[in-house]
mmCIF file of C-alpha atoms (C1' of nucleotides) in Angstrom:
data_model
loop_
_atom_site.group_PDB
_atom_site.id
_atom_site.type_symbol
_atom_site.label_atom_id
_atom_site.label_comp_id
_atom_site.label_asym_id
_atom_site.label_seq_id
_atom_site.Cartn_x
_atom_site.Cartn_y
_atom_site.Cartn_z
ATOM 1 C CA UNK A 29 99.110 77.656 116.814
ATOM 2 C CA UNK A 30 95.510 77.852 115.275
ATOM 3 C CA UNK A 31 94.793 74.638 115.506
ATOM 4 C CA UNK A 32 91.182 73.888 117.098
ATOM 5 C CA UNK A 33 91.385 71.033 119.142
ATOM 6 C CA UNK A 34 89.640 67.763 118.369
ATOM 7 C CA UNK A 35 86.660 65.941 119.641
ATOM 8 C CA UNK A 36 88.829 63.900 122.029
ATOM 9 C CA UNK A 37 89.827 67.233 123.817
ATOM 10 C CA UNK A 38 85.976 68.852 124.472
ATOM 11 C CA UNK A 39 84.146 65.866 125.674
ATOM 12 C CA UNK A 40 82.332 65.119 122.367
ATOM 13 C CA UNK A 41 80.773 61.676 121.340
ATOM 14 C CA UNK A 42 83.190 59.449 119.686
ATOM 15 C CA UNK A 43 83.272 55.998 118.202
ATOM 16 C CA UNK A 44 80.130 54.104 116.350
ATOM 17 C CA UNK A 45 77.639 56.219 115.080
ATOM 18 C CA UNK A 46 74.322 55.193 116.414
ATOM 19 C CA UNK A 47 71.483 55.255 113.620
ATOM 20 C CA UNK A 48 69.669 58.863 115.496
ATOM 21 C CA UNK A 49 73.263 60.145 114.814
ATOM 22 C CA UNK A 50 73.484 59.529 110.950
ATOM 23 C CA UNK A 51 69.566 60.708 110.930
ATOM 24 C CA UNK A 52 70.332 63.824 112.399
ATOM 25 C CA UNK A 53 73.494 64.157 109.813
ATOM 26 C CA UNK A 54 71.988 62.586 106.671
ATOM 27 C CA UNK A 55 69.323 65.378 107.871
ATOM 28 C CA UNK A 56 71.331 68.223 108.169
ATOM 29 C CA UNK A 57 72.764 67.399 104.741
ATOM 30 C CA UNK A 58 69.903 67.583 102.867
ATOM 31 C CA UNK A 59 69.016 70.508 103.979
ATOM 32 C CA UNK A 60 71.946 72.393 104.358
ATOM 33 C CA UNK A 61 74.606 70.548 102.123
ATOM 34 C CA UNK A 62 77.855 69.325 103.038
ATOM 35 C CA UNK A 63 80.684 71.956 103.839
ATOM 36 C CA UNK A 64 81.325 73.767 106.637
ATOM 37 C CA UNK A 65 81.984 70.635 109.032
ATOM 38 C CA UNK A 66 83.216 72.910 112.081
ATOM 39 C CA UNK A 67 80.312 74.117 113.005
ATOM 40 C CA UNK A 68 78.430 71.702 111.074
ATOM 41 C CA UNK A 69 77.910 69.543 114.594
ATOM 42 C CA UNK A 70 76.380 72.163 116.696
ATOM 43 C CA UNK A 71 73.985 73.575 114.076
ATOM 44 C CA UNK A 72 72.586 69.641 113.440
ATOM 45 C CA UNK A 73 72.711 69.312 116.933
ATOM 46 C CA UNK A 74 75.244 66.216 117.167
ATOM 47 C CA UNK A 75 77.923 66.211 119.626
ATOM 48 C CA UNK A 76 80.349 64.819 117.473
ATOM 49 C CA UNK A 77 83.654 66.672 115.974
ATOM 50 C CA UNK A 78 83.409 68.227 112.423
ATOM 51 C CA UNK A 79 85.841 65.556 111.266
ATOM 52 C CA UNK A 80 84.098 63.191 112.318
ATOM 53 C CA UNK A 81 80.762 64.347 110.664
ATOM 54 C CA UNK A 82 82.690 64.446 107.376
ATOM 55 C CA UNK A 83 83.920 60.952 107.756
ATOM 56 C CA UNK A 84 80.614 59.435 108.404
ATOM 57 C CA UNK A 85 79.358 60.903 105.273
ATOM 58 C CA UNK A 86 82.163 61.034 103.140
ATOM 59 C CA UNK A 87 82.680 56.848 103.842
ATOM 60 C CA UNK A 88 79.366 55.676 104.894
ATOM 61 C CA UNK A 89 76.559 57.851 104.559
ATOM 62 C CA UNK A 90 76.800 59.555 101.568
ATOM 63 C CA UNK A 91 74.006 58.266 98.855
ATOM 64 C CA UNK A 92 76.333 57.563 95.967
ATOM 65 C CA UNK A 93 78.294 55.104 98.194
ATOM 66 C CA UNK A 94 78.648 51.824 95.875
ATOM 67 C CA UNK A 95 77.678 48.990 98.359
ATOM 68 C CA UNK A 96 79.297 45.546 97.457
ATOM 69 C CA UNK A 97 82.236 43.858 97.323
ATOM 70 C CA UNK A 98 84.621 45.243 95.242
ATOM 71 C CA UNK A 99 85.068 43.331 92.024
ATOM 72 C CA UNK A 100 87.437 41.844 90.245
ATOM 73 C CA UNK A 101 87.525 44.515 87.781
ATOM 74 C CA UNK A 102 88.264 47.003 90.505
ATOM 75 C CA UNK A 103 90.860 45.174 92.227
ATOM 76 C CA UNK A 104 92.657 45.015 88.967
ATOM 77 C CA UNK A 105 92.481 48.501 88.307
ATOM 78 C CA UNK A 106 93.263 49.214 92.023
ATOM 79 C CA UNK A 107 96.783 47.478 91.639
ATOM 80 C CA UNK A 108 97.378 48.781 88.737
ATOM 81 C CA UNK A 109 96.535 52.363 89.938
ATOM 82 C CA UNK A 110 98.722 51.666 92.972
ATOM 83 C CA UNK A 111 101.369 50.756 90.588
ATOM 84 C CA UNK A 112 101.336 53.843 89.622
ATOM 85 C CA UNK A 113 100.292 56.499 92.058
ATOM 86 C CA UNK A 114 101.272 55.156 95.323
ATOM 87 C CA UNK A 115 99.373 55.094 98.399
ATOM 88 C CA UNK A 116 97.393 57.779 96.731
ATOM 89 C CA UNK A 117 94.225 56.296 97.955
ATOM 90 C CA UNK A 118 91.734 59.498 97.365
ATOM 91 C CA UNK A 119 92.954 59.844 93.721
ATOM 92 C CA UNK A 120 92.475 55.980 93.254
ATOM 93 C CA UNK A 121 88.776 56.583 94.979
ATOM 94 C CA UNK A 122 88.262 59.118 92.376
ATOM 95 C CA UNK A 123 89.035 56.953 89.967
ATOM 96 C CA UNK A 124 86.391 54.264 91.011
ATOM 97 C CA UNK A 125 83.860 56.600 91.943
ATOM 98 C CA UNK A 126 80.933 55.305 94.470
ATOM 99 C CA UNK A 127 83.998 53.686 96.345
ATOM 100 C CA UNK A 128 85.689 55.698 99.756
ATOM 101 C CA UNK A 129 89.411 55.996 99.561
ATOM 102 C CA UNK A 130 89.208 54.364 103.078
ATOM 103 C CA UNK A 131 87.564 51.327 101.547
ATOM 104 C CA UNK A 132 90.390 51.087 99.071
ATOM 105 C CA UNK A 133 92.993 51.513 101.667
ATOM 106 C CA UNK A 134 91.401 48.827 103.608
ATOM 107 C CA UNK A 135 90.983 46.569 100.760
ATOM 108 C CA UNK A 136 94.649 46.935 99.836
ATOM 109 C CA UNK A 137 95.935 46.713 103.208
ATOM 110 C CA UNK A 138 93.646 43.647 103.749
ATOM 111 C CA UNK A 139 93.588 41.711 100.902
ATOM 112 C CA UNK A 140 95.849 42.962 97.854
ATOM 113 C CA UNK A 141 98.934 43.909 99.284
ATOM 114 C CA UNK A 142 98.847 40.012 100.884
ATOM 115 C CA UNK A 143 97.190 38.257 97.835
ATOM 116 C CA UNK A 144 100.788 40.319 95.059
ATOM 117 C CA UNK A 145 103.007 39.231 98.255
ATOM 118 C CA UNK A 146 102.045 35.453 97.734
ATOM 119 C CA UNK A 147 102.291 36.222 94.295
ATOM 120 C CA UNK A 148 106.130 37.128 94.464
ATOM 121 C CA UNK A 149 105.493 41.049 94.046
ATOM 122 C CA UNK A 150 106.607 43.472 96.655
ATOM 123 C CA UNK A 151 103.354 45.548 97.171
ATOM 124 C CA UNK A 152 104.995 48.512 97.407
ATOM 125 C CA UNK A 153 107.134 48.849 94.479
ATOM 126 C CA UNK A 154 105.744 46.246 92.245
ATOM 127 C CA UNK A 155 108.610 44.409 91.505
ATOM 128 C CA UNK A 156 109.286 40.747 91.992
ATOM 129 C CA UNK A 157 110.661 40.152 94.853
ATOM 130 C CA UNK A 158 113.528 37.353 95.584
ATOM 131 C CA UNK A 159 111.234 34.405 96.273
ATOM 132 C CA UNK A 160 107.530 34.511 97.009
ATOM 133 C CA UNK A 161 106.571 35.024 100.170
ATOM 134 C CA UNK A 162 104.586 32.376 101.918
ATOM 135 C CA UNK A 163 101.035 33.286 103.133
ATOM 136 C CA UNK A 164 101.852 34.328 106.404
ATOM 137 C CA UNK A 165 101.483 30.881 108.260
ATOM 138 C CA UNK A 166 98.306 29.337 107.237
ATOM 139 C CA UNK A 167 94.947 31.446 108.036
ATOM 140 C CA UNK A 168 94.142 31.719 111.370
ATOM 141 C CA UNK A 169 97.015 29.052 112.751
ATOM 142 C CA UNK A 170 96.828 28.770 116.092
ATOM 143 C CA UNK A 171 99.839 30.843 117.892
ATOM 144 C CA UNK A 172 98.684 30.023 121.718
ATOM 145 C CA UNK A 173 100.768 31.077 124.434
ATOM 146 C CA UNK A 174 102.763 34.144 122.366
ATOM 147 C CA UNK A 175 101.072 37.651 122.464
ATOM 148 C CA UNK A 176 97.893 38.656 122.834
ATOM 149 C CA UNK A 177 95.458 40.672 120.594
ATOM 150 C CA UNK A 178 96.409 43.921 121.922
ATOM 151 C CA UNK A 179 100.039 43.375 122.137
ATOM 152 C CA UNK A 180 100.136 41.742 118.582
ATOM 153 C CA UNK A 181 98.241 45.332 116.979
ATOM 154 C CA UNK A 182 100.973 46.895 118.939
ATOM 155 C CA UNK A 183 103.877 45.198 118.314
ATOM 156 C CA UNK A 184 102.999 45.501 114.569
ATOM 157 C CA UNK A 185 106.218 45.387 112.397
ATOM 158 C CA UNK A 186 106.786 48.393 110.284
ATOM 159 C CA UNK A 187 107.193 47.265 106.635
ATOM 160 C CA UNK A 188 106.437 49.849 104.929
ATOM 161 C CA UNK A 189 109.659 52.357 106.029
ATOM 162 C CA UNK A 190 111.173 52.140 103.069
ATOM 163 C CA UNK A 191 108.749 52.625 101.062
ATOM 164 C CA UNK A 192 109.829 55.926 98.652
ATOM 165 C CA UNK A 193 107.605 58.676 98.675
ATOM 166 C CA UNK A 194 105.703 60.113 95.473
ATOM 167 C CA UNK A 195 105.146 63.757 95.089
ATOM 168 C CA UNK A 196 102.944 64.687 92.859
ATOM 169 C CA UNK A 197 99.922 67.787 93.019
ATOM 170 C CA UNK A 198 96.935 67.192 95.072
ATOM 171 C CA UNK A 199 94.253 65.002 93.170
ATOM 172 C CA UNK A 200 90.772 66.010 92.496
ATOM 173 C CA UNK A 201 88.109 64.195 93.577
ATOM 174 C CA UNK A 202 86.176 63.035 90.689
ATOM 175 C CA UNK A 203 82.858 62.611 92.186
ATOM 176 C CA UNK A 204 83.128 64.561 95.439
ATOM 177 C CA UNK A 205 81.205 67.946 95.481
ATOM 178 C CA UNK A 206 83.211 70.582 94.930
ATOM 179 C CA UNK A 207 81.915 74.212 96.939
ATOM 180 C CA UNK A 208 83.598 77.470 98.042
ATOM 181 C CA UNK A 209 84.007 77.412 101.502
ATOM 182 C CA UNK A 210 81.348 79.209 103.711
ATOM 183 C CA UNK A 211 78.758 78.850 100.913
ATOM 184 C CA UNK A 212 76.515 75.543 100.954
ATOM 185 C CA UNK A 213 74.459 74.076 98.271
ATOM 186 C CA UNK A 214 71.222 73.802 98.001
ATOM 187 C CA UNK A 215 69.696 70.639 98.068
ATOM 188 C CA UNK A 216 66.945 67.477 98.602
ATOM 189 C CA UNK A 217 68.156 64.855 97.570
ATOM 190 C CA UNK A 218 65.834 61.740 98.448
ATOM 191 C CA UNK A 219 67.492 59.016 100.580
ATOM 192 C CA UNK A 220 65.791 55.949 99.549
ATOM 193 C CA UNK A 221 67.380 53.549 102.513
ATOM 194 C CA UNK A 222 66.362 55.665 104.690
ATOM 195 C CA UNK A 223 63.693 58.513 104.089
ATOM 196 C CA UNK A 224 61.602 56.561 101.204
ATOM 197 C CA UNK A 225 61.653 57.053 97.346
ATOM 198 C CA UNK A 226 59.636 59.994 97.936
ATOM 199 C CA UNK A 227 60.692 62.062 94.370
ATOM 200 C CA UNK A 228 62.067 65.104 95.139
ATOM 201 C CA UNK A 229 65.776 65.174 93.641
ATOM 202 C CA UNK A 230 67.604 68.584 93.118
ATOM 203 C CA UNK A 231 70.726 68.542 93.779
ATOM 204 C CA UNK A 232 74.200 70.614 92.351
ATOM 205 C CA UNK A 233 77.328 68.438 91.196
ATOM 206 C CA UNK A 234 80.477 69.139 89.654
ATOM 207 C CA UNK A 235 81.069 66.021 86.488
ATOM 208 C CA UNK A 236 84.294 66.469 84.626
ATOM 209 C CA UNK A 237 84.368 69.951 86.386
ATOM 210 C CA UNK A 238 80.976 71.200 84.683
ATOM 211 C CA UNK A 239 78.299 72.123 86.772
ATOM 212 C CA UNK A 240 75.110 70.015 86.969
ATOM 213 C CA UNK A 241 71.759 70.781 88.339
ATOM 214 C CA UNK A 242 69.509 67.992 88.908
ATOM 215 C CA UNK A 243 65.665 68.264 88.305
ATOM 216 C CA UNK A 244 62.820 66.135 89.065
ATOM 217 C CA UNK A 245 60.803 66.403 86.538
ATOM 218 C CA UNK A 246 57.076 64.970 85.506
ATOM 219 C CA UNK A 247 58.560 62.268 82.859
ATOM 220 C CA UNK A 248 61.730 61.517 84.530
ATOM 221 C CA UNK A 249 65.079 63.035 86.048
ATOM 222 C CA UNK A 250 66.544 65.752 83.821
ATOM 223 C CA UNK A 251 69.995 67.412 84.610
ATOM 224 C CA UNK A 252 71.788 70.236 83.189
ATOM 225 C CA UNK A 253 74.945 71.153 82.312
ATOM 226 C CA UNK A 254 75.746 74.154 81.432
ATOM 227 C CA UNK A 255 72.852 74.903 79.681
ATOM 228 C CA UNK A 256 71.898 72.152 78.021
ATOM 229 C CA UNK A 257 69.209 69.758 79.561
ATOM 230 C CA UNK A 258 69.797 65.926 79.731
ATOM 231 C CA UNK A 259 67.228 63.667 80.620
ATOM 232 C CA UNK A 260 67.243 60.749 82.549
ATOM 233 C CA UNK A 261 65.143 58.063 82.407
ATOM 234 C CA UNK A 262 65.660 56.745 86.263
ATOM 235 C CA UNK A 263 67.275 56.996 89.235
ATOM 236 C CA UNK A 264 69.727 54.374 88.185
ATOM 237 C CA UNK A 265 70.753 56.194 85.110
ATOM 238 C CA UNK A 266 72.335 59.509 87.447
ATOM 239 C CA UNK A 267 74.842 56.386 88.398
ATOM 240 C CA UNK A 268 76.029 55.662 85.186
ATOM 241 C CA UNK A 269 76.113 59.226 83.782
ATOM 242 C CA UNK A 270 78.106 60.573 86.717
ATOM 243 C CA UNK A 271 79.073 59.572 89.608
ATOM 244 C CA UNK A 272 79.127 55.181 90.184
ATOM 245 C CA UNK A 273 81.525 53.737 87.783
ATOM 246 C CA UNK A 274 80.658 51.854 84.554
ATOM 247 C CA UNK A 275 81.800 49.082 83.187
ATOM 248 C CA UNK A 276 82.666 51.648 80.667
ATOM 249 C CA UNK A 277 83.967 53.476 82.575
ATOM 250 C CA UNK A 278 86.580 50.247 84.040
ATOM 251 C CA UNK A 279 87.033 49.284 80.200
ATOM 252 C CA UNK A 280 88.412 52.945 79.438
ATOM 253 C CA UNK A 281 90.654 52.808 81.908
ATOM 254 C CA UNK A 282 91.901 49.508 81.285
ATOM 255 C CA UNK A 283 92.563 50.238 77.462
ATOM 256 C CA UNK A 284 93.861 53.545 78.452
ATOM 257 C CA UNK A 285 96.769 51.594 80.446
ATOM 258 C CA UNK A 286 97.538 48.777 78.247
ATOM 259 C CA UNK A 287 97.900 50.684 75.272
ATOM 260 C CA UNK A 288 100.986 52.793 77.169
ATOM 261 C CA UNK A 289 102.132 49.268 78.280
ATOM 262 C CA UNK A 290 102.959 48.145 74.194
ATOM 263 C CA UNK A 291 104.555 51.170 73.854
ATOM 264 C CA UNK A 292 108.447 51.413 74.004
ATOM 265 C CA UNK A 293 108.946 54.465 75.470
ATOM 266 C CA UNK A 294 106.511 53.218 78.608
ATOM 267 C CA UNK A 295 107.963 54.992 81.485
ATOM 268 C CA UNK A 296 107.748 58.745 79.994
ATOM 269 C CA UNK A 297 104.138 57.990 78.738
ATOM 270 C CA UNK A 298 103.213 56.044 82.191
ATOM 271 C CA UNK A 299 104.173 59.292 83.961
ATOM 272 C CA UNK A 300 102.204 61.136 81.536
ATOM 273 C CA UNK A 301 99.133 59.175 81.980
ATOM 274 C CA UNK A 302 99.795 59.131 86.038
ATOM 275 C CA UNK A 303 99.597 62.986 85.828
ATOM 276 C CA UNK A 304 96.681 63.038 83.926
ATOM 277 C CA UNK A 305 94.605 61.254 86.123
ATOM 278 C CA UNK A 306 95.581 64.088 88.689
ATOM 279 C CA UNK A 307 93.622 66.628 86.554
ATOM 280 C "C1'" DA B 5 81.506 24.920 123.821
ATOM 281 C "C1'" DA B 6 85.172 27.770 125.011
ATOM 282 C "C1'" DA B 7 89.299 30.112 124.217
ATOM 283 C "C1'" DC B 8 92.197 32.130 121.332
ATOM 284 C "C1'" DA B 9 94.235 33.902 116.956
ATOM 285 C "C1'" DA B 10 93.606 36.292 112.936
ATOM 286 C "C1'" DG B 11 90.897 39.165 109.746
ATOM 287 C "C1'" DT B 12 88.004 43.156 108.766
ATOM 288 C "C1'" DC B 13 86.771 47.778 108.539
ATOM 289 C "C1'" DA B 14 84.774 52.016 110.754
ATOM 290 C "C1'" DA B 15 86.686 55.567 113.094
ATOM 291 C "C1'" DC B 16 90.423 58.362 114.988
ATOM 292 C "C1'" DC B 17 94.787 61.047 114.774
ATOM 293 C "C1'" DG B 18 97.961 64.271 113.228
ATOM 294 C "C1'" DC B 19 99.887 66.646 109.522
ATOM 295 C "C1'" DG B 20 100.095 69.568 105.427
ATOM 296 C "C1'" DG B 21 97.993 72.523 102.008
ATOM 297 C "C1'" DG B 22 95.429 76.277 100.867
ATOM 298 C "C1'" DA B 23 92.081 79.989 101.534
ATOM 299 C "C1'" DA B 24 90.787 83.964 104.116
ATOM 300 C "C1'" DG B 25 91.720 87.891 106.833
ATOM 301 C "C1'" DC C 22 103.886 88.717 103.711
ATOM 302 C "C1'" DC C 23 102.137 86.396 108.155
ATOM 303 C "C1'" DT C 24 98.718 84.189 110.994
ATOM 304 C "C1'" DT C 25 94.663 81.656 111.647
ATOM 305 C "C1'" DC C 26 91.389 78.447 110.360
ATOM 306 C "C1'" DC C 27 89.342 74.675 107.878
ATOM 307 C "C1'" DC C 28 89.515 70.735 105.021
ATOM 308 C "C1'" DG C 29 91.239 66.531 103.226
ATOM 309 C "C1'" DC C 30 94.581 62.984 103.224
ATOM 310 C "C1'" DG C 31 97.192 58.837 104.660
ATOM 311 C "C1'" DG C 32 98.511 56.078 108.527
ATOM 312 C "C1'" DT C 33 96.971 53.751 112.426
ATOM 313 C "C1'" DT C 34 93.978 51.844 115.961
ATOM 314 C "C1'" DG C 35 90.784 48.945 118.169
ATOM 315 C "C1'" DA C 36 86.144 46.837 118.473
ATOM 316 C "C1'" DC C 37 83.925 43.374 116.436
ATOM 317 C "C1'" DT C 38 83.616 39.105 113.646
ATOM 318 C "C1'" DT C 39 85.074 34.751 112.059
ATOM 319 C "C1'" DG C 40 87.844 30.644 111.861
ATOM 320 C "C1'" DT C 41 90.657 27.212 114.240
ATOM 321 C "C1'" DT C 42 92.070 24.292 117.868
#
DNA sequence: AAACAAGTCAACCGCGGGAAG
DNA sequence: CCTTCCCGCGGTTGACTTGTT
């Protein structure tokens, strides 16, 4: 029932993205905008799925991508976060803008989850568990003569089953571009990495759910919202006023959360300040 | 140096929600 | 309402990399 089928049922390129692939997309993008990934494919002339188009540029291509390991900073806020939301990975993402909610889920899955198990703290809830558990034998111990690669990814225990589920609305994407379907945006944004610092940057975003319009102007970047005009003094500055976090931005955060900590009545305000981070 | 185990992360899959008709 | 379609999310996979023996 009205489901189109996926790439891996029409014959259509999958795995790595080769670098004329992500020039065709990052392409298509600029011109056209994101949105509209169905038919997205076919009109830049890739043979890939729309899914897959939007998950190349939603986690890899898109220019506001923060590059990096994350930092401490982040992982903090990243456990805490979890703490609270779940394996809510996009509304985490949204809260660290310039990082993918895949990224996240990797890093947690990858590194935190192991790093508050050796810690004595179940991952998953947060509480302590009985005894610490032991860093799964020491890195890379030699296991010859047991399974394989393959069978070991397939014979992966589930851990997780228990884990309770969290219901809460659907979170909005703090720095994602919000459009109506069927209606793209104009813009040109310049790709530095890969088309050249060549100037031209216009491009709509929705901050804090105002509207911006960026303008490249003679003396600098300016952007609006609403109708007032801010100027920018660089490139670097667009990061900091909207969409890459800030150590401000971490700091806020942070205070934010450890101020409902000291409080008494923690739990009612911790769900209040969980739900607010959904608006 | 080779073989193997373990870690990493980009990409895929399938489902659910919501908008449009 | 109901159906269809698209988008976005979270879970999972598997190719590739890195460390160990």
């Amino acid at each position: 029932m009205g489901r189109a089928p996926c790439c891996s049922k029409v014959g259509l390129h999958r795995g790595p993205w080769t670098p004329r692939e992500d020039t065709l997309l990052i392409k298509y993008i600029e011109a056209r905008g994101e949105g509209n990934w169905r038919s997205l494919p076919k009109k830049a002339g890739l043979l890939r799925c729309g899914k897959s188009c939007r998950l190349r540029w939603m986690n890899y291509l898109r220019p506001d991508i923060k590059r990096g390991n994350i930092t401490s900073d982040e992982e903090d806020l990243i456990i805490r976060m979890h703490a609270l939301l779940g394996n809510r990975w996009s509304l985490i993402a949204g809260r660290l803008p310039g990082r993918t909610d895949n990224e996240i889920k990797n890093h947690w899955n990858t590194h935190l989850s192991k790093r508050l198990r050796s810690q004595g703290t179940d991952p998953n809830t947060h509480k302590k568990l009985a005894e610490p558990v032991q860093q799964e034998g020491n890195k890379r111990k030699s296991n010859k003569g047991t399974s394989n690669n393959k069978k070991r990814k397939k014979s992966k225990v589930k851990v997780e089953s228990l884990k309770p589920k969290i219901h809460l609305p659907k979170p909005v994407r703090f720095s994602s571009l919000a459009l109506p379907r069927n209606e793209s945006f104009e813009c040109n944004t310049s790709l530095s990495s890969s088309t050249g610092a060549d100037g031209g940057l216009s491009a709509d975003a929705v901050v804090d759910n105002s509207w911006c319009n960026f303008k490249d102007g003679d003396d600098g970047i300016s952007f609006l919202v609403g109708d007032v005009e801010h100027d920018i003094v660089d490139g670097t500055d667009i990061e900091c006023q909207t969409l890459l976090p800030t150590e401000n931005h971490l700091e806020k955060l942070y205070d934010e959360y450890l101020q409902l900590l000291k409080t008494d009545d923690d739990q009612v305000k911790l769900d209040s300040f969980a739900e607010s981070l959904l608006l």
